[in-house]
Amino acid sequence: MRISDTNLIAAIEALGIEYRPGVSLGPKTSLEIGGTSDLLVIHKHESLPELIRLLKQAGVPHRFLGGGSNVLLPDGELPWAILQLARREPDVRIEGNNVFVDCAADLGRTVTTCAKHDLGGMEGLIGVPGSIGGALRMNAGAYGTQIGTFVREVTVYRAATGRIEILRGAEINFEYRHTSFAPDDIMLSVRLELPSKPYSEILQGIRICNEKRRASQPLNQKSAGCIFKNPPGGSAGRMIDELGLKGHSVGDARVSDRHANFFINAGHASQADMLALIKDVRERVRERYGVELEEEVIVWKAR
Ligand code: EPU
C-alpha cells in the first residue's frame, strides 16, 4: 500500500514517525516471503493512538508487524500500510525480580540479559525467534515454559478504545499458543516477574535447550517455526513424519527433512506455494488420522 496523500505523510512525520515508502517486507520475516508496502516505524509509543486515528480518518488500511518470525505475508503490493515498533537500546530494565521490557526487544536477548542478572525461568524460550511482543501475543512456549507464566503487566494499545492501557497479568488469558488480546491490539511493553537463580544454573538450562533444539529443528533455514499447533494430546510433527512427507514440496515451499512441522522456504517460495503445501498436508493428516490441524503461523491474506 502506497500512501499518496502528502498532507497525511507530513502529519505522520510530524508525530516523529519514520515514513519509509515501498519497503520490501519479505526480509523482515523469518520465512522471507512477502511483497512491498509503505512502512511506518514508531519510535515513541505515545504517538501510536494519534497515528492510528490519522490512518483511520484517511481510510488507509494498516497492519502491525512484530518480529516477523511467525507470519506468512502475501506477495506483491500489500493492501495495508505496515506499522512496526523501532528497536530501542537498552531494551531491558531490571528492578529486583521485575523486568521491564520493550515489546520490540528480541526474546532470546532478553532471556540472556535476565540470566546475567541471576533471573531465570525462561531458559526454555532461548531459541524461540522473534520479539517480546510476538511472544506475548502467541504465548510462546517451548520445553515446558510459556512466557505467560511470568507476565505481571502489559502496556498495550487497545484497538477497542483507541488508547494505551495497562493490563494486569491476571486480566489476560494465556493459553496454548493463544491469548485474549484482540487481533488489532498492539503490545508495547511488559513487566515480567522472574525467579532468582544463579547465572551458572540458568546457563546450564539454556545449553540443554539449545542442544535439544539443534538436534531436532532446522535452525538455519527460512521457516516460521512450527506451522501447525499440536492437536490435544498429539504431535503434528510426528503425524506428518509418519505420513512420509518430509521433503514434500510445492514450488519452493518444503516440509523440513529435520522436523516435519517446520515448513521451509527453500528458495523463492511464494505465499501461494506455502498455502498450497499447508492445505495438502492438512488434507492428508485429516484423511489418515481424522484430525484437523490448525495453523500456528499467522497468515495475512490479501483478499
Ligand atoms: N517427531 C517426529 N518427527 C518429526 C518431528 C517430531 O517423529 O519430524 C516426534 C518427536 O520425536 C517427538 C514428538 O514428535 O516424540 C514431539 O516432537 P518435538 O519434541 O520436536 O516437539 P513438537 O511437539 O513437535 C513443540 C512446539 C515447538 C517447541 C518444541 C519443544 C508446537 C506446535 N511446537 O514441538 O514450538 O519448540 O515443542 O518444546 O507446540 C513453535 O511454536 O513454532 C515451535 C517450534
Short mmCIF file of C-alpha atoms and ligand atoms in Angstrom, two decimals:
data_model
loop_
_atom_site.label_atom_id
_atom_site.label_comp_id
_atom_site.label_asym_id
_atom_site.label_seq_id
_atom_site.Cartn_x
_atom_site.Cartn_y
_atom_site.Cartn_z
CA MET A 1 0.00 0.00 0.00
CA ARG A 2 1.41 3.34 -1.01
CA ILE A 3 0.23 6.38 0.89
CA SER A 4 -0.30 9.05 -1.77
CA ASP A 5 -1.69 11.90 0.38
CA THR A 6 1.29 14.20 1.05
CA ASN A 7 -0.58 16.04 3.83
CA LEU A 8 -1.10 12.73 5.62
CA ILE A 9 2.59 11.84 5.23
CA ALA A 10 3.57 15.22 6.67
CA ALA A 11 1.19 14.75 9.62
CA ILE A 12 2.61 11.27 10.26
CA GLU A 13 6.18 12.55 10.18
CA ALA A 14 5.24 15.43 12.49
CA LEU A 15 4.41 12.76 15.11
CA GLY A 16 8.05 11.61 14.98
CA ILE A 17 7.15 8.52 12.97
CA GLU A 18 9.58 7.37 10.30
CA TYR A 19 7.90 7.05 6.90
CA ARG A 20 9.68 4.53 4.65
CA PRO A 21 7.99 4.17 1.25
CA GLY A 22 7.88 0.89 -0.69
CA VAL A 23 9.83 -1.32 1.69
CA SER A 24 10.46 -4.96 0.78
CA LEU A 25 8.92 -6.83 3.71
CA GLY A 26 9.92 -10.45 2.99
CA PRO A 27 13.38 -9.91 4.52
CA LYS A 28 11.68 -8.62 7.69
CA THR A 29 10.19 -12.08 8.25
CA SER A 30 11.92 -15.36 9.07
CA LEU A 31 10.18 -17.11 6.13
CA GLU A 32 11.44 -14.38 3.79
CA ILE A 33 8.15 -14.39 1.90
CA GLY A 34 6.22 -11.24 1.18
CA GLY A 35 5.93 -8.19 -1.07
CA THR A 36 6.28 -4.47 -0.52
CA SER A 37 4.45 -1.70 1.29
CA ASP A 38 4.95 1.63 3.00
CA LEU A 39 6.45 1.10 6.45
CA LEU A 40 5.76 3.40 9.39
CA VAL A 41 8.33 2.98 12.14
CA ILE A 42 7.14 4.06 15.59
CA HIS A 43 9.87 5.47 17.83
CA LYS A 44 7.64 6.69 20.67
CA HIS A 45 4.76 4.56 21.93
CA GLU A 46 2.76 7.69 22.78
CA SER A 47 2.45 8.58 19.07
CA LEU A 48 0.56 5.37 18.24
CA PRO A 49 -3.04 6.39 19.12
CA GLU A 50 -2.77 9.56 17.01
CA LEU A 51 -1.12 7.69 14.13
CA ILE A 52 -3.92 5.14 14.02
CA ARG A 53 -6.54 7.89 14.30
CA LEU A 54 -4.97 9.66 11.29
CA LEU A 55 -4.84 6.46 9.23
CA LYS A 56 -8.45 5.61 10.03
CA GLN A 57 -9.61 9.12 9.23
CA ALA A 58 -7.83 8.96 5.86
CA GLY A 59 -9.21 5.45 5.16
CA VAL A 60 -5.72 3.89 4.97
CA PRO A 61 -5.85 0.19 5.87
CA HIS A 62 -2.95 -0.80 8.12
CA ARG A 63 -1.47 -3.76 9.98
CA PHE A 64 1.11 -4.14 12.68
CA LEU A 65 4.19 -6.31 12.11
CA GLY A 66 6.17 -7.54 15.11
CA GLY A 67 9.42 -9.51 14.90
CA GLY A 68 8.19 -11.32 11.76
CA SER A 69 9.05 -14.83 12.96
CA ASN A 70 5.57 -16.34 12.92
CA VAL A 71 3.85 -14.68 9.99
CA LEU A 72 3.27 -15.53 6.32
CA LEU A 73 2.85 -12.40 4.19
CA PRO A 74 1.29 -12.08 0.72
CA ASP A 75 3.38 -11.31 -2.33
CA GLY A 76 3.24 -8.18 -4.50
CA GLU A 77 1.98 -4.83 -3.23
CA LEU A 78 0.39 -5.43 0.18
CA PRO A 79 -3.04 -3.82 0.65
CA TRP A 80 -2.06 -2.33 4.04
CA ALA A 81 0.42 0.23 5.32
CA ILE A 82 2.67 -1.57 7.79
CA LEU A 83 3.38 -0.34 11.31
CA GLN A 84 6.37 -1.52 13.30
CA LEU A 85 7.98 -0.52 16.61
CA ALA A 86 11.57 0.72 16.36
CA ARG A 87 14.16 -1.36 18.20
CA ARG A 88 15.41 0.56 21.20
CA GLU A 89 18.56 0.16 23.26
CA PRO A 90 18.74 -0.73 26.05
CA ASP A 91 15.66 -2.88 25.81
CA VAL A 92 15.60 -4.24 29.36
CA ARG A 93 15.35 -2.54 32.78
CA ILE A 94 15.63 -4.64 35.91
CA GLU A 95 14.37 -3.84 39.42
CA GLY A 96 14.70 -6.75 41.84
CA ASN A 97 12.78 -9.65 40.31
CA ASN A 98 10.88 -7.35 37.97
CA VAL A 99 11.96 -6.96 34.38
CA PHE A 100 10.59 -4.13 32.24
CA VAL A 101 10.98 -4.86 28.54
CA ASP A 102 10.06 -3.03 25.37
CA CYS A 103 7.95 -5.29 23.14
CA ALA A 104 10.30 -4.66 20.19
CA ALA A 105 13.11 -6.35 22.16
CA ASP A 106 14.42 -9.67 20.93
CA LEU A 107 13.13 -12.57 23.05
CA GLY A 108 16.42 -14.50 23.13
CA ARG A 109 18.48 -11.44 24.07
CA THR A 110 16.02 -10.68 26.85
CA VAL A 111 16.40 -14.20 28.26
CA THR A 112 20.21 -13.91 28.29
CA THR A 113 20.21 -10.37 29.73
CA CYS A 114 17.95 -11.52 32.58
CA ALA A 115 20.21 -14.53 33.13
CA LYS A 116 23.19 -12.22 33.65
CA HIS A 117 21.19 -10.62 36.48
CA ASP A 118 20.53 -14.04 38.03
CA LEU A 119 16.92 -14.08 36.87
CA GLY A 120 15.77 -17.36 35.31
CA GLY A 121 12.66 -19.33 34.45
CA MET A 122 12.66 -18.55 30.75
CA GLU A 123 15.51 -20.89 29.71
CA GLY A 124 13.18 -22.97 27.53
CA LEU A 125 12.41 -19.94 25.38
CA ILE A 126 16.02 -19.30 24.44
CA GLY A 127 15.91 -20.47 20.81
CA VAL A 128 12.43 -19.16 20.01
CA PRO A 129 12.98 -16.48 17.37
CA GLY A 130 11.09 -13.19 17.44
CA SER A 131 10.23 -10.23 19.62
CA ILE A 132 8.85 -10.00 23.14
CA GLY A 133 5.60 -8.61 21.69
CA GLY A 134 5.14 -11.58 19.37
CA ALA A 135 5.97 -13.98 22.20
CA LEU A 136 3.29 -12.32 24.34
CA ARG A 137 0.64 -12.39 21.63
CA MET A 138 1.16 -16.08 20.92
CA ASN A 139 2.09 -17.06 24.48
CA ALA A 140 5.30 -18.52 23.03
CA GLY A 141 6.39 -21.72 24.67
CA ALA A 142 8.99 -24.45 24.49
CA TYR A 143 10.37 -27.19 26.72
CA GLY A 144 7.67 -26.77 29.35
CA THR A 145 7.96 -22.97 29.64
CA GLN A 146 5.40 -20.42 28.45
CA ILE A 147 6.03 -16.68 28.65
CA GLY A 148 2.52 -16.00 30.04
CA THR A 149 3.54 -17.54 33.39
CA PHE A 150 5.81 -14.57 34.09
CA VAL A 151 3.67 -11.69 32.84
CA ARG A 152 2.57 -9.21 35.52
CA GLU A 153 1.60 -6.16 33.43
CA VAL A 154 1.33 -5.36 29.75
CA THR A 155 1.16 -1.87 28.30
CA VAL A 156 -0.93 -2.22 25.17
CA TYR A 157 -2.58 -0.05 22.52
CA ARG A 158 -6.18 -1.24 22.66
CA ALA A 159 -7.91 -1.05 19.33
CA ALA A 160 -11.32 -1.09 21.04
CA THR A 161 -10.72 2.17 22.95
CA GLY A 162 -8.03 3.76 20.76
CA ARG A 163 -5.95 4.29 23.90
CA ILE A 164 -2.81 2.97 25.54
CA GLU A 165 -3.80 0.95 28.62
CA ILE A 166 -2.05 -1.14 31.24
CA LEU A 167 -3.45 -4.64 31.71
CA ARG A 168 -2.62 -6.75 34.74
CA GLY A 169 -1.34 -10.25 34.00
CA ALA A 170 -4.35 -11.76 35.75
CA GLU A 171 -6.70 -9.98 33.32
CA ILE A 172 -5.09 -11.70 30.32
CA ASN A 173 -5.87 -15.26 29.29
CA PHE A 174 -2.74 -17.15 28.32
CA GLU A 175 -3.48 -20.50 26.70
CA TYR A 176 -1.53 -22.85 24.45
CA ARG A 177 -0.31 -20.54 21.63
CA HIS A 178 -3.29 -18.26 22.18
CA THR A 179 -4.09 -15.17 24.27
CA SER A 180 -7.12 -12.98 24.91
CA PHE A 181 -5.64 -9.91 23.19
CA ALA A 182 -7.74 -8.62 20.27
CA PRO A 183 -6.12 -9.15 16.84
CA ASP A 184 -5.53 -5.41 16.42
CA ASP A 185 -4.25 -4.72 19.95
CA ILE A 186 -0.56 -3.74 19.88
CA MET A 187 1.70 -4.81 22.73
CA LEU A 188 4.13 -2.04 23.71
CA SER A 189 5.96 -3.07 26.87
CA VAL A 190 5.71 -5.65 29.61
CA ARG A 191 6.67 -6.23 33.21
CA LEU A 192 7.77 -9.79 33.87
CA GLU A 193 8.49 -11.24 37.28
CA LEU A 194 11.23 -13.86 37.16
CA PRO A 195 12.53 -16.19 39.86
CA SER A 196 16.06 -15.65 41.22
CA LYS A 197 18.52 -18.31 40.04
CA PRO A 198 22.33 -18.38 39.82
CA TYR A 199 23.66 -17.44 36.36
CA SER A 200 25.59 -20.71 36.05
CA GLU A 201 22.45 -22.75 36.65
CA ILE A 202 20.47 -20.74 34.09
CA LEU A 203 23.30 -21.12 31.59
CA GLN A 204 23.24 -24.89 32.03
CA GLY A 205 19.48 -24.92 31.32
CA ILE A 206 20.00 -22.74 28.25
CA ARG A 207 22.69 -25.10 26.94
CA ILE A 208 20.46 -28.14 27.32
CA CYS A 209 17.56 -26.46 25.48
CA ASN A 210 19.88 -25.24 22.72
CA GLU A 211 21.22 -28.76 22.21
CA LYS A 212 17.73 -30.29 22.06
CA ARG A 213 16.65 -27.65 19.59
CA ARG A 214 19.71 -28.02 17.38
CA ALA A 215 19.20 -31.78 17.29
CA SER A 216 15.54 -31.64 16.26
CA GLN A 217 14.82 -28.37 14.44
CA PRO A 218 16.11 -26.81 11.19
CA LEU A 219 17.53 -23.66 12.75
CA ASN A 220 19.47 -22.27 9.82
CA GLN A 221 16.70 -22.41 7.29
CA LYS A 222 13.96 -19.95 6.47
CA SER A 223 10.88 -21.02 8.46
CA ALA A 224 8.21 -19.72 10.82
CA GLY A 225 8.88 -22.42 13.40
CA CYS A 226 6.08 -24.95 13.69
CA ILE A 227 3.46 -24.35 11.03
CA PHE A 228 0.61 -26.16 12.86
CA LYS A 229 -0.40 -26.21 16.51
CA ASN A 230 -0.21 -29.61 18.11
CA PRO A 231 -3.68 -31.18 18.42
CA PRO A 232 -4.70 -32.01 22.01
CA GLY A 233 -2.56 -34.92 23.19
CA GLY A 234 -0.86 -35.33 19.80
CA SER A 235 2.08 -34.14 17.76
CA ALA A 236 1.62 -32.56 14.35
CA GLY A 237 5.31 -33.17 13.53
CA ARG A 238 5.09 -36.88 14.29
CA MET A 239 1.91 -37.35 12.21
CA ILE A 240 3.35 -35.52 9.18
CA ASP A 241 6.57 -37.52 9.54
CA GLU A 242 4.67 -40.83 9.76
CA LEU A 243 2.92 -39.93 6.52
CA GLY A 244 6.36 -39.84 4.87
CA LEU A 245 6.03 -36.18 3.99
CA LYS A 246 9.49 -34.93 4.95
CA GLY A 247 10.91 -33.24 1.84
CA HIS A 248 7.44 -33.00 0.26
CA SER A 249 7.15 -29.65 -1.54
CA VAL A 250 5.02 -27.25 -3.54
CA GLY A 251 7.26 -24.93 -5.55
CA ASP A 252 9.96 -23.80 -3.13
CA ALA A 253 7.81 -24.43 -0.03
CA ARG A 254 9.05 -27.66 1.54
CA VAL A 255 8.44 -29.84 4.59
CA SER A 256 11.72 -29.85 6.54
CA ASP A 257 13.78 -33.05 6.48
CA ARG A 258 14.67 -32.45 10.10
CA HIS A 259 11.32 -31.62 11.74
CA ALA A 260 8.12 -32.32 9.79
CA ASN A 261 6.13 -29.49 11.41
CA PHE A 262 8.62 -26.92 10.09
CA PHE A 263 7.87 -25.77 6.54
CA ILE A 264 10.86 -24.21 4.82
CA ASN A 265 11.24 -21.56 2.16
CA ALA A 266 13.88 -23.44 0.20
CA GLY A 267 14.44 -20.67 -2.36
CA HIS A 268 11.89 -18.20 -3.61
CA ALA A 269 8.63 -19.64 -2.28
CA SER A 270 5.51 -17.53 -2.66
CA GLN A 271 2.66 -17.30 -0.19
CA ALA A 272 0.58 -19.37 -2.62
CA ASP A 273 3.22 -22.17 -2.56
CA MET A 274 3.24 -22.21 1.23
CA LEU A 275 -0.57 -22.14 1.47
CA ALA A 276 -0.87 -24.98 -1.05
CA LEU A 277 1.60 -27.07 0.96
CA ILE A 278 -0.28 -26.32 4.21
CA LYS A 279 -3.58 -27.33 2.56
CA ASP A 280 -2.14 -30.51 1.08
CA VAL A 281 -0.57 -31.66 4.35
CA ARG A 282 -3.67 -30.77 6.35
CA GLU A 283 -5.84 -32.85 3.99
CA ARG A 284 -3.53 -35.85 4.21
CA VAL A 285 -3.47 -35.68 8.03
CA ARG A 286 -7.28 -35.39 8.09
CA GLU A 287 -7.66 -38.42 5.78
CA ARG A 288 -5.27 -40.63 7.70
CA TYR A 289 -5.84 -39.54 11.32
CA GLY A 290 -9.23 -37.78 11.26
CA VAL A 291 -7.51 -34.77 12.89
CA GLU A 292 -8.00 -31.20 11.68
CA LEU A 293 -4.70 -29.35 12.13
CA GLU A 294 -4.90 -25.68 12.99
CA GLU A 295 -2.28 -23.25 11.71
CA GLU A 296 0.12 -21.83 14.25
CA VAL A 297 1.64 -19.41 11.77
CA ILE A 298 -0.34 -16.18 11.30
CA VAL A 299 -1.40 -15.89 7.65
CA TRP A 300 -2.06 -12.44 6.24
CA LYS A 301 -4.34 -12.90 3.25
CA ALA A 302 -4.53 -10.02 0.79
CA ARG A 303 -8.11 -10.91 -0.20
N1 EPU B 1 8.61 -36.05 15.86
C1 EPU B 1 8.78 -36.93 14.84
N2 EPU B 1 9.14 -36.43 13.61
C2 EPU B 1 9.31 -35.11 13.39
C3 EPU B 1 9.14 -34.22 14.44
C4 EPU B 1 8.79 -34.71 15.69
O1 EPU B 1 8.61 -38.12 14.99
O2 EPU B 1 9.63 -34.75 12.24
C5 EPU B 1 8.28 -36.56 17.19
C6 EPU B 1 9.43 -36.39 18.16
O3 EPU B 1 10.35 -37.45 18.10
C7 EPU B 1 8.72 -36.32 19.50
C8 EPU B 1 7.38 -35.69 19.15
O4 EPU B 1 7.21 -35.84 17.76
O5 EPU B 1 8.50 -37.61 20.01
C9 EPU B 1 7.31 -34.22 19.54
O6 EPU B 1 8.33 -33.50 18.84
P1 EPU B 1 9.14 -32.28 19.47
O7 EPU B 1 9.71 -32.68 20.79
O8 EPU B 1 10.05 -31.75 18.44
O9 EPU B 1 8.04 -31.23 19.83
P2 EPU B 1 6.87 -30.65 18.97
O10 EPU B 1 5.61 -31.00 19.70
O11 EPU B 1 6.95 -31.02 17.54
C10 EPU B 1 6.76 -28.41 20.31
C11 EPU B 1 6.49 -26.99 19.89
C12 EPU B 1 7.77 -26.31 19.45
C13 EPU B 1 8.78 -26.37 20.59
C14 EPU B 1 9.02 -27.85 20.95
C15 EPU B 1 9.93 -28.01 22.15
C16 EPU B 1 4.26 -26.77 18.94
C17 EPU B 1 3.44 -26.73 17.68
N3 EPU B 1 5.56 -26.97 18.78
O12 EPU B 1 7.15 -29.08 19.12
O13 EPU B 1 7.46 -24.96 19.19
O14 EPU B 1 9.99 -25.77 20.21
O15 EPU B 1 7.76 -28.46 21.30
O16 EPU B 1 9.25 -27.68 23.32
O17 EPU B 1 3.72 -26.59 20.03
C18 EPU B 1 6.79 -23.33 17.57
O18 EPU B 1 5.93 -22.98 18.39
O19 EPU B 1 6.92 -22.77 16.47
C19 EPU B 1 7.66 -24.44 17.91
C20 EPU B 1 8.57 -24.88 17.09
#
